[in-house]
PDB file of C-alpha atoms and ligand atoms in Angstrom:
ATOM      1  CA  UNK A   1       0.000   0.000   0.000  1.00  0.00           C
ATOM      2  CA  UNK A   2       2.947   2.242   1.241  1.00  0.00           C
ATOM      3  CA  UNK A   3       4.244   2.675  -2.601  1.00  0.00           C
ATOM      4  CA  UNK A   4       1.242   2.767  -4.239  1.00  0.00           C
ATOM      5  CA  UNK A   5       0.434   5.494  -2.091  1.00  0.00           C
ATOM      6  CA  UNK A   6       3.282   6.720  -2.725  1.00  0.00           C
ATOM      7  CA  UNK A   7       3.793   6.821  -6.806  1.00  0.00           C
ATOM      8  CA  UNK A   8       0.270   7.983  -6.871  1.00  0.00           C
ATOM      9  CA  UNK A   9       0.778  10.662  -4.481  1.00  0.00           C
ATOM     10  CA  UNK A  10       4.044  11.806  -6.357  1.00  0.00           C
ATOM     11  CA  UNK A  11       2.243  11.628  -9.765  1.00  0.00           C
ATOM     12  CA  UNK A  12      -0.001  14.633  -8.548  1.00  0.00           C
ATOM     13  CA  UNK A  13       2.744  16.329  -7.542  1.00  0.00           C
ATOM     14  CA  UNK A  14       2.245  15.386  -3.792  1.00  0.00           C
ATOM     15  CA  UNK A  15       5.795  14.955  -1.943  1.00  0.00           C
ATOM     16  CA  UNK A  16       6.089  13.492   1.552  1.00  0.00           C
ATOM     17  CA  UNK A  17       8.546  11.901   3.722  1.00  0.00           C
ATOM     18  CA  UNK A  18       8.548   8.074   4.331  1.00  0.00           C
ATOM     19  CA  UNK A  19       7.040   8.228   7.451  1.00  0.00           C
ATOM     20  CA  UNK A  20       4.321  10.215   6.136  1.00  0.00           C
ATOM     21  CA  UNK A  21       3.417   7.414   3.766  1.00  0.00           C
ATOM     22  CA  UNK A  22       3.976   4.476   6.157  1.00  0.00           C
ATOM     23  CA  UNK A  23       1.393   5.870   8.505  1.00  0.00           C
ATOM     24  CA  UNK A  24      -0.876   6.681   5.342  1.00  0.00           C
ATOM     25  CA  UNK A  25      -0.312   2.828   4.473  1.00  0.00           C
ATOM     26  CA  UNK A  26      -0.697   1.907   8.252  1.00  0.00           C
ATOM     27  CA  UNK A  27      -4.455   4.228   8.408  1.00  0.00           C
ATOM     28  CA  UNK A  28      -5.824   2.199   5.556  1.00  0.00           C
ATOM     29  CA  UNK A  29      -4.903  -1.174   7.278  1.00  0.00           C
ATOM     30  CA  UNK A  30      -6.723   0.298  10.389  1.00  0.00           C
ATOM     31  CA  UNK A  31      -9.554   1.357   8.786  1.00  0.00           C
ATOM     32  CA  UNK A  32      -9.958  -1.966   7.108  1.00  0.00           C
ATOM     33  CA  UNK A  33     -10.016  -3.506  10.303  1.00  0.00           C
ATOM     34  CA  UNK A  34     -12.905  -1.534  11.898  1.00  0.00           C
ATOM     35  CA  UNK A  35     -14.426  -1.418   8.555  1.00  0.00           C
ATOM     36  CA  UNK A  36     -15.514  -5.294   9.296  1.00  0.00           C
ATOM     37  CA  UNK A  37     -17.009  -3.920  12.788  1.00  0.00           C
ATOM     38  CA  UNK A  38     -18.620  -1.205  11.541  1.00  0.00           C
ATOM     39  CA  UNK A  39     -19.179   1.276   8.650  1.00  0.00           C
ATOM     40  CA  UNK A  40     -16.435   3.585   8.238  1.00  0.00           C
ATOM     41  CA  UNK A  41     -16.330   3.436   4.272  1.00  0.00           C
ATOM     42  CA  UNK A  42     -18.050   1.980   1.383  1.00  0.00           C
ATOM     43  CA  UNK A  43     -14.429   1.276  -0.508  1.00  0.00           C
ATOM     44  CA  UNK A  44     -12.660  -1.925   0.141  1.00  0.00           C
ATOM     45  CA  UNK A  45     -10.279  -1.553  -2.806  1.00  0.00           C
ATOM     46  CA  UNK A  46      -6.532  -0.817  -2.453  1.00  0.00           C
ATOM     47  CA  UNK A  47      -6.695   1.617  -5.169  1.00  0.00           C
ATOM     48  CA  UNK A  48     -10.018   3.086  -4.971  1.00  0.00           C
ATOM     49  CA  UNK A  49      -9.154   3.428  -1.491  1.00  0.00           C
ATOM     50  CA  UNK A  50      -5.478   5.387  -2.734  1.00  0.00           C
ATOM     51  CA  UNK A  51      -7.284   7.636  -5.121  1.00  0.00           C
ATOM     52  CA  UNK A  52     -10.912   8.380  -3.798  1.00  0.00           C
ATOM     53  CA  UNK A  53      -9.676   8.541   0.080  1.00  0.00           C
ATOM     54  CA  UNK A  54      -5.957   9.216   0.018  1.00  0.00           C
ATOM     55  CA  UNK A  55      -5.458  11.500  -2.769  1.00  0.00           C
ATOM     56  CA  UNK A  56      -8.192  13.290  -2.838  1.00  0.00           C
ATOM     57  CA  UNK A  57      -7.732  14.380   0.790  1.00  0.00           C
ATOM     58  CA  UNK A  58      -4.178  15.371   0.305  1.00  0.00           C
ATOM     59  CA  UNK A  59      -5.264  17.211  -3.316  1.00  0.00           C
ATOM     60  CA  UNK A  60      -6.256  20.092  -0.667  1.00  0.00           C
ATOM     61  CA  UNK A  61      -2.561  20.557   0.625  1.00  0.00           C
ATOM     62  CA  UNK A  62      -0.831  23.277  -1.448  1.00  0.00           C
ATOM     63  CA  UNK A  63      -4.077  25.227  -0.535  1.00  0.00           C
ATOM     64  CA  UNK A  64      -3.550  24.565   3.329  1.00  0.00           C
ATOM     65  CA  UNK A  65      -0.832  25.160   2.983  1.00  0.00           C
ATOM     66  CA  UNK A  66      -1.388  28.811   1.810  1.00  0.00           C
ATOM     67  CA  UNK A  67      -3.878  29.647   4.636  1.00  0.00           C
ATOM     68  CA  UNK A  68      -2.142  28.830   8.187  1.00  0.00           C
ATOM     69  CA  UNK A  69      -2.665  28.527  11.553  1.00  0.00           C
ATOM     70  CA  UNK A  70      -4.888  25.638  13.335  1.00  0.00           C
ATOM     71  CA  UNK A  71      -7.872  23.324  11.864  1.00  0.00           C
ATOM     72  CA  UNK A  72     -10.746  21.842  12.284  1.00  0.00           C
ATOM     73  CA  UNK A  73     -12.133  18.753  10.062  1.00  0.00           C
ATOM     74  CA  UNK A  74     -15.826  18.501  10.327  1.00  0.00           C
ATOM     75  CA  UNK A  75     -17.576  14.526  10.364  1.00  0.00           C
ATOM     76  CA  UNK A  76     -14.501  13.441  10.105  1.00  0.00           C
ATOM     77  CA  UNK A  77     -15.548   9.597   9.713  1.00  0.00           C
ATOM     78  CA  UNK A  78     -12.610   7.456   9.266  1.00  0.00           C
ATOM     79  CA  UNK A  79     -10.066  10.181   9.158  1.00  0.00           C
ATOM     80  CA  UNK A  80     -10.592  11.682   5.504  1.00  0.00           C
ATOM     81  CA  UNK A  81      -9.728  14.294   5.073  1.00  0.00           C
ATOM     82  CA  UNK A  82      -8.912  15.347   9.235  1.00  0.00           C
ATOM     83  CA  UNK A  83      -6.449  12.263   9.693  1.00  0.00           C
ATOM     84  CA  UNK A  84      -4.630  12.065   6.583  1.00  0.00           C
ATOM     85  CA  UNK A  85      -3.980  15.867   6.233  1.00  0.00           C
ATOM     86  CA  UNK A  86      -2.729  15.091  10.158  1.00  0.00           C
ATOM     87  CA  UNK A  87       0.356  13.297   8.913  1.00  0.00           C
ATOM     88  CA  UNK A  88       0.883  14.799   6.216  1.00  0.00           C
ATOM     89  CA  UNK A  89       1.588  18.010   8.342  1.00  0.00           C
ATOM     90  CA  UNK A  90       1.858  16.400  12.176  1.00  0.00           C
ATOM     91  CA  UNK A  91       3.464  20.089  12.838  1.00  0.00           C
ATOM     92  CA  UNK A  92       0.010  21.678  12.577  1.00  0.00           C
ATOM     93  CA  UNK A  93      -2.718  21.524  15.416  1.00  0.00           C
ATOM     94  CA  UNK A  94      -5.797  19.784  13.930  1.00  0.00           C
ATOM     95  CA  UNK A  95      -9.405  19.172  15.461  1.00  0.00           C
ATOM     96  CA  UNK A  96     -11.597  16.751  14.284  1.00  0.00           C
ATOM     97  CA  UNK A  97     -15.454  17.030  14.893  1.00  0.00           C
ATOM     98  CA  UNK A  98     -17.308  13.784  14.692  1.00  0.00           C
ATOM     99  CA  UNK A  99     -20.943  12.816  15.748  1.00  0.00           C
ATOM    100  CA  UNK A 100     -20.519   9.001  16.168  1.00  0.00           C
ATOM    101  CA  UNK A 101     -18.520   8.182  19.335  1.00  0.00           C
ATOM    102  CA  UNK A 102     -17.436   4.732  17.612  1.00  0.00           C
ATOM    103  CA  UNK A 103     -15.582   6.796  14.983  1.00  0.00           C
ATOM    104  CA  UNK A 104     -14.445   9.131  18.053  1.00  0.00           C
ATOM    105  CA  UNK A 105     -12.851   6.066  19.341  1.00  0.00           C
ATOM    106  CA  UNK A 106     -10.808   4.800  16.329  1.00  0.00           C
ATOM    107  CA  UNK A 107      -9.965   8.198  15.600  1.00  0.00           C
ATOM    108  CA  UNK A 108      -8.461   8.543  18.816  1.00  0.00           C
ATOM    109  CA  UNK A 109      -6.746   5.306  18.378  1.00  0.00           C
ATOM    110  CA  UNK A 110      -4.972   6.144  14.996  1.00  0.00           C
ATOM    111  CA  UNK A 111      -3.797   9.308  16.500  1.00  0.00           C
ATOM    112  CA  UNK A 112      -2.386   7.489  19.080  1.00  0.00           C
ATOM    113  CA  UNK A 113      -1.027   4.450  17.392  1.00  0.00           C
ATOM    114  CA  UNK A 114       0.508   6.933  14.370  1.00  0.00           C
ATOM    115  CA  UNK A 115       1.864   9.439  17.233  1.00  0.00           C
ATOM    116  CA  UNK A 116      -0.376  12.060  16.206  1.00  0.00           C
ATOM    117  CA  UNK A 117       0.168  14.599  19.306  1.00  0.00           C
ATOM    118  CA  UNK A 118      -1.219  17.755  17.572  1.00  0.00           C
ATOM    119  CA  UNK A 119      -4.725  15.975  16.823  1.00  0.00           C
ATOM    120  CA  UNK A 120      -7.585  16.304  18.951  1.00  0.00           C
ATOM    121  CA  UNK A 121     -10.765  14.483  18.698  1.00  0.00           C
ATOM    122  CA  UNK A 122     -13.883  16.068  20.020  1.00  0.00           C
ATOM    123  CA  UNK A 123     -17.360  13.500  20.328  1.00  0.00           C
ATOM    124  CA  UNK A 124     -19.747  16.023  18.888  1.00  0.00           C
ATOM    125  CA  UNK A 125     -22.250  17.573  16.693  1.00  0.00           C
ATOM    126  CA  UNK A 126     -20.792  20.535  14.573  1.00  0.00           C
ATOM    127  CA  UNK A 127     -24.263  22.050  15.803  1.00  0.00           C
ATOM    128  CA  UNK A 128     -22.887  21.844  18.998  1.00  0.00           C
ATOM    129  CA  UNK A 129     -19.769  22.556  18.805  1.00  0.00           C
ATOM    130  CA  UNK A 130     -20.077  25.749  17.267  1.00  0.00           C
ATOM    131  CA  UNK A 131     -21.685  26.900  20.442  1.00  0.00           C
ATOM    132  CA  UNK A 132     -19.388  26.122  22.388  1.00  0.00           C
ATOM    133  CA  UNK A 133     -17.692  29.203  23.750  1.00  0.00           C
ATOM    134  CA  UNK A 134     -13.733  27.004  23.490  1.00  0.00           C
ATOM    135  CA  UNK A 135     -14.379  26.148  19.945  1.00  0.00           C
ATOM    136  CA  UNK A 136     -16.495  28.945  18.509  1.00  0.00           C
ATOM    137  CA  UNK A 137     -14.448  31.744  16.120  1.00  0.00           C
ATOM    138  CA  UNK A 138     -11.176  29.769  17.081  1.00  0.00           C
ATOM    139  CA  UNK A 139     -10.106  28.200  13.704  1.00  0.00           C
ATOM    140  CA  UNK A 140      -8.568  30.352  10.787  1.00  0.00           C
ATOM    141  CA  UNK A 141      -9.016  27.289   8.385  1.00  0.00           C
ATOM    142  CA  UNK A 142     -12.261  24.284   8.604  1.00  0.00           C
ATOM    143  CA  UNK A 143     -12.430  21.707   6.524  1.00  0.00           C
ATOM    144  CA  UNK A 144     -15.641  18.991   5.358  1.00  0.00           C
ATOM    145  CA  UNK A 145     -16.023  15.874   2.647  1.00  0.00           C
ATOM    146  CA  UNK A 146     -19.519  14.308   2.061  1.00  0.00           C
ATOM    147  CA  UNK A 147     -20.618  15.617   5.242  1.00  0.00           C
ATOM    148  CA  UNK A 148     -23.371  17.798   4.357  1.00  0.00           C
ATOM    149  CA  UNK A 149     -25.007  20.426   0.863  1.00  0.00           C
ATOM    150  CA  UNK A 150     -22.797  23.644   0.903  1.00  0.00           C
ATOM    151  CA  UNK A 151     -25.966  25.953   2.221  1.00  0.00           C
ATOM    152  CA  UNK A 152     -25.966  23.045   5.588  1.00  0.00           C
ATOM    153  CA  UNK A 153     -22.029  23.006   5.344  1.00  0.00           C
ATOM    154  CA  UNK A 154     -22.271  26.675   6.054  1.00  0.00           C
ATOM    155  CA  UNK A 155     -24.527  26.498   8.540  1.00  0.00           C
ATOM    156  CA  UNK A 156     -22.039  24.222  10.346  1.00  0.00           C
ATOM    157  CA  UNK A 157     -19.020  25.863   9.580  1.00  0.00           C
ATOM    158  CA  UNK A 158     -18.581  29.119   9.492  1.00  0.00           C
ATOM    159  CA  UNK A 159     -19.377  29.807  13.410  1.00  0.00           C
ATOM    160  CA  UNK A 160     -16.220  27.329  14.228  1.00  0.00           C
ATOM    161  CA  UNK A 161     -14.511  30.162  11.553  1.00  0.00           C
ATOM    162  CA  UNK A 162     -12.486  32.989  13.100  1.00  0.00           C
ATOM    163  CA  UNK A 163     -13.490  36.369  10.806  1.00  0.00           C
ATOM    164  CA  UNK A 164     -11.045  36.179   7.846  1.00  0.00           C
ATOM    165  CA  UNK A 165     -11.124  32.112   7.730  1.00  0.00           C
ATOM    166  CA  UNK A 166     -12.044  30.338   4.789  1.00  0.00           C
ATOM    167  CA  UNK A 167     -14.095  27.253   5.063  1.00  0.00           C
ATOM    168  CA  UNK A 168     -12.885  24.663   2.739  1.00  0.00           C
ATOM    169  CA  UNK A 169     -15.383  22.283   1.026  1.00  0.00           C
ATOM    170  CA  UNK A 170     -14.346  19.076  -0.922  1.00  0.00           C
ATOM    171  CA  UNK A 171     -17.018  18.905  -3.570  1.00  0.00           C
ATOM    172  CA  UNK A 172     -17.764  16.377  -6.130  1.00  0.00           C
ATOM    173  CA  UNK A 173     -19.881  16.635  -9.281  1.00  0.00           C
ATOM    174  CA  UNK A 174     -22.934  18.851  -8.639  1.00  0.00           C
ATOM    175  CA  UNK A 175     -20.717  21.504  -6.851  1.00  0.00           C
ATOM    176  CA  UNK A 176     -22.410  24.389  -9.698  1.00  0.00           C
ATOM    177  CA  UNK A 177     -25.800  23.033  -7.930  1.00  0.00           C
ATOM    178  CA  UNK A 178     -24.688  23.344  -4.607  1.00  0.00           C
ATOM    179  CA  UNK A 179     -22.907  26.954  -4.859  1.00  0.00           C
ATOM    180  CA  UNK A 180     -26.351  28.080  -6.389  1.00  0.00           C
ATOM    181  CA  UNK A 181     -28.419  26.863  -3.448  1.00  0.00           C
ATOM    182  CA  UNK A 182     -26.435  28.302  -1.017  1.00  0.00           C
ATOM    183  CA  UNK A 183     -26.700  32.212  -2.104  1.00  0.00           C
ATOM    184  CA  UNK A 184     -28.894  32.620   0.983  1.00  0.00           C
ATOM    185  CA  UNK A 185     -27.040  30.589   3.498  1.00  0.00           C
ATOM    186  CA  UNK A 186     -24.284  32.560   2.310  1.00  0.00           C
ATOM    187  CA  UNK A 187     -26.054  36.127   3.035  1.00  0.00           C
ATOM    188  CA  UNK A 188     -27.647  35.336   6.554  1.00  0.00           C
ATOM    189  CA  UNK A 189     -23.932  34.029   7.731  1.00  0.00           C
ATOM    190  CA  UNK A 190     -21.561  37.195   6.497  1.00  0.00           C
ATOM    191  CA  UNK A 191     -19.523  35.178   3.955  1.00  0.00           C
ATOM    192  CA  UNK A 192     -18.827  34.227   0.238  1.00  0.00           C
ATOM    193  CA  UNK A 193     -17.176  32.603  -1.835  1.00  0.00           C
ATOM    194  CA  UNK A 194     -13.422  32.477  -2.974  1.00  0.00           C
ATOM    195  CA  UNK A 195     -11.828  31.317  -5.705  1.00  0.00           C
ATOM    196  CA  UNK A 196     -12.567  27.615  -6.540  1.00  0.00           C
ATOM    197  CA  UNK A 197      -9.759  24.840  -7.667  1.00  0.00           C
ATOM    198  CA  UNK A 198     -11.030  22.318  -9.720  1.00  0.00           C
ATOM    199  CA  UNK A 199      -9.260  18.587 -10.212  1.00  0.00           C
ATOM    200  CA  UNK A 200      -9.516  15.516 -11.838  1.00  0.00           C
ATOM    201  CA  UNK A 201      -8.518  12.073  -9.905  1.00  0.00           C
ATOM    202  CA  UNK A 202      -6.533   9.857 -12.086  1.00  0.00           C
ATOM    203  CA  UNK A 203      -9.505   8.027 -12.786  1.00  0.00           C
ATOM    204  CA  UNK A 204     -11.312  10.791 -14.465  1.00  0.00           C
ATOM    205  CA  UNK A 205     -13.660  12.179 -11.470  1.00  0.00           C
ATOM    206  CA  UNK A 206     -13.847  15.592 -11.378  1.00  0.00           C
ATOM    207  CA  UNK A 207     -13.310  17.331  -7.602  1.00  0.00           C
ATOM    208  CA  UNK A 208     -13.872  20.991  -6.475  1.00  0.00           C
ATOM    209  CA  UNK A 209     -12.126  22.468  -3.924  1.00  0.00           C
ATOM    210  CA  UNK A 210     -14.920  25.612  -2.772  1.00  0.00           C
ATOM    211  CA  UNK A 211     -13.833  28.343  -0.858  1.00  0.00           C
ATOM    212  CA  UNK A 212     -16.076  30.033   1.682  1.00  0.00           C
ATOM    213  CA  UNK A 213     -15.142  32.960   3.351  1.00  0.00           C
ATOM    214  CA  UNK A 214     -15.916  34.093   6.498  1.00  0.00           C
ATOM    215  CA  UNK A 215     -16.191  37.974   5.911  1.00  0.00           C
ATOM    216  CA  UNK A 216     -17.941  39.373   9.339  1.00  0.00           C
ATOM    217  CA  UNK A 217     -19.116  37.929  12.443  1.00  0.00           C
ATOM    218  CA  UNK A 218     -21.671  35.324  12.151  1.00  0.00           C
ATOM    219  CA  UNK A 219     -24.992  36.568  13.927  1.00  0.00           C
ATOM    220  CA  UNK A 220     -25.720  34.730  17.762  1.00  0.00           C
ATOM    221  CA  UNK A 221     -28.576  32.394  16.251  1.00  0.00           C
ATOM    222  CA  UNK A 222     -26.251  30.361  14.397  1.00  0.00           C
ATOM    223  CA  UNK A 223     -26.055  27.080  14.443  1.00  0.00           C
ATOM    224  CA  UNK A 224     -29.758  26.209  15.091  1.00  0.00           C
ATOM    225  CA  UNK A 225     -30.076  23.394  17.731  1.00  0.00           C
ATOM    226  CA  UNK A 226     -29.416  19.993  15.940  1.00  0.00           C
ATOM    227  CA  UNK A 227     -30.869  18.871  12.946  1.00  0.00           C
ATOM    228  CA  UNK A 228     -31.833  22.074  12.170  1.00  0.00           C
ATOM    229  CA  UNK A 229     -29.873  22.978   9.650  1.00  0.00           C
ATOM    230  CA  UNK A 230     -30.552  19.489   7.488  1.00  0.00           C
ATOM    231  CA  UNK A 231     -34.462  20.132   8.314  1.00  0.00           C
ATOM    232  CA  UNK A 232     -34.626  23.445   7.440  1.00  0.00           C
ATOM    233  CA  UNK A 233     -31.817  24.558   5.298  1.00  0.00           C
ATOM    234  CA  UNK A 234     -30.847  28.367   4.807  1.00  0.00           C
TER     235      UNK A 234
HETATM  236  N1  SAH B   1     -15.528  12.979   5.934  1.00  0.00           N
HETATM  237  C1  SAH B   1     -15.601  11.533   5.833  1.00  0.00           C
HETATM  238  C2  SAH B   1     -16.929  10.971   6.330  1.00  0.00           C
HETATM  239  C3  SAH B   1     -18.155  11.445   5.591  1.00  0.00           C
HETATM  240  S1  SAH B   1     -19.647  10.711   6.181  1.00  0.00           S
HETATM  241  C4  SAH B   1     -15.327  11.112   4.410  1.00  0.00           C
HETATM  242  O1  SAH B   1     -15.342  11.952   3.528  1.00  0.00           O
HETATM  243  O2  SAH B   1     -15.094   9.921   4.184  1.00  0.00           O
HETATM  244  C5  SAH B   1     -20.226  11.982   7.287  1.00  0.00           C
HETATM  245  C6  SAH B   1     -19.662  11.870   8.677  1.00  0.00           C
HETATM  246  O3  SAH B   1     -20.099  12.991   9.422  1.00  0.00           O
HETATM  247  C7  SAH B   1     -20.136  10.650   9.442  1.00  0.00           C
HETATM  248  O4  SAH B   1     -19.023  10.068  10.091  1.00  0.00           O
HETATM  249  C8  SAH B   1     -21.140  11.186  10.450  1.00  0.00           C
HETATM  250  O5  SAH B   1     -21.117  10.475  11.667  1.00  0.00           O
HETATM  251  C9  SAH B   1     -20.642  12.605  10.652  1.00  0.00           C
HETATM  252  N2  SAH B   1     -21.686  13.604  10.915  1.00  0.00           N
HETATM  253  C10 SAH B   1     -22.935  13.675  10.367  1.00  0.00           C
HETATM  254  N3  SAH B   1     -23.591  14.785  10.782  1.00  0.00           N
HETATM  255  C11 SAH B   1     -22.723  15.445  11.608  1.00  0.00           C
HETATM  256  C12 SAH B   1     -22.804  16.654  12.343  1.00  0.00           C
HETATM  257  N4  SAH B   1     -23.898  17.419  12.316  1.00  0.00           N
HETATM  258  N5  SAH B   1     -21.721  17.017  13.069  1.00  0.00           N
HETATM  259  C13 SAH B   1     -20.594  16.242  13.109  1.00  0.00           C
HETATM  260  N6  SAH B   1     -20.478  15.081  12.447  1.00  0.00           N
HETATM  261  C14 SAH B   1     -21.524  14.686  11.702  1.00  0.00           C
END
């Protein structure tokens, strides 16, 4: 796994150390493992699991990399993107948000097993976490995949969001859809969107990288209590 990873990674112009890819190599074999416990991922494939998981998460690095300081990865899941942008830069403080305490659990346990020191995990909804006074405005950068439509991602989002921080959304096709619903969500939360970085995975999918940002404070009423925001989107 470690040097398909690896070439694949390189290919797309994505260089890390050895240890970086090990532990990459090492998640996957973890994840398989709960995988047969639970549902942490619908791929099973080695290099479905190197393109769709491992790639795309790390596509997002040369932007991250532009736009410092700590970050939060909302519904993390099995770690994508949170975990593998976490050793790909185990310099950088990282928070992951997750609902399901299961996942909380073998979160924790890959941070722990891949000496992960600067990653936190915190049991909770992004609903709830965004009130809560230690975690609200804190983060210059937040990340999300296939957690949630752009107007809900918002919703979710941008209150974790320091003002100036950008909100990061890893889109698939439909994005155009998405950006168009959210015009409103948008307005009510003081924020818009940056420029957009579009990619194709080796195996022709196309990816979006969208760029919300936070542009003045986001008024006291948001996030609605918990399920809100799916029930009645912005
Ligand atoms: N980001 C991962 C997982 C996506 S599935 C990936 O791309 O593979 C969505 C994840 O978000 C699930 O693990 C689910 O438990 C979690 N989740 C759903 N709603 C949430 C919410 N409101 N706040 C935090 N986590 C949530």
């Amino acid at each position: 796994m470690k040097e398909i990873l690896r070439s694949t990674g390189e290919r797309a112009g994505i260089r890390l150390d050895d240890l970086a890819w090990a532990r990459l190599a090492r998640h996957w074999e973890l994840v398989q493992e709960a995988n047969s416990k639970f549902n942490l991922t619908a791929i099973t494939e080695r290099e479905q699991a190197v393109e769709k998981h491992y790639l795309d998460s790390l596509l997002a690095l040369e932007l991250l990399d532009s736009l410092p300081g700590e970050i939060c990865d909302l519904g993390s899941g099995g770690g994508f993107p949170g975990l593998v942008l976490a050793i790909a830069r185990p310099e950088r403080p990282i928070t992951l948000v997750e609902a399901t305490e299961k996942k909380c659990v073998f979160l924790e346990e890959c941070a722990a097993e891949l000496g992960l020191s600067q990653l936190q995990v915190v049991n909770a909804r992004a609903e709830e976490a965004g009130r809560d006074p230690a975690l609200r405005e804190r983060f210059p950068l937040v990340t999300a995949r296939a957690l949630a439509a752009l107007n809900v991602l918002c919703e979710y989002g941008l209150p974790l969001l320091a003002e100036g921080g950008t909100l990061l959304a890893y889109k698939g096709a439909g994005w155009e859809e998405e950006v168009a619903a959210a015009a409103n969500a948008l307005d009510l939360l003081n924020a818009g969107l940056g420029e957009s970085r579009l990619y194709q995975l080796p195996g022709g999918d196309q990816r979006c990288l969208l760029r919300v940002e936070k542009r003045g404070p986001c008024p006291e009423k948001y996030p609605r209590r918990p399920g809100m925001p799916t029930k009645r989107p912005l």
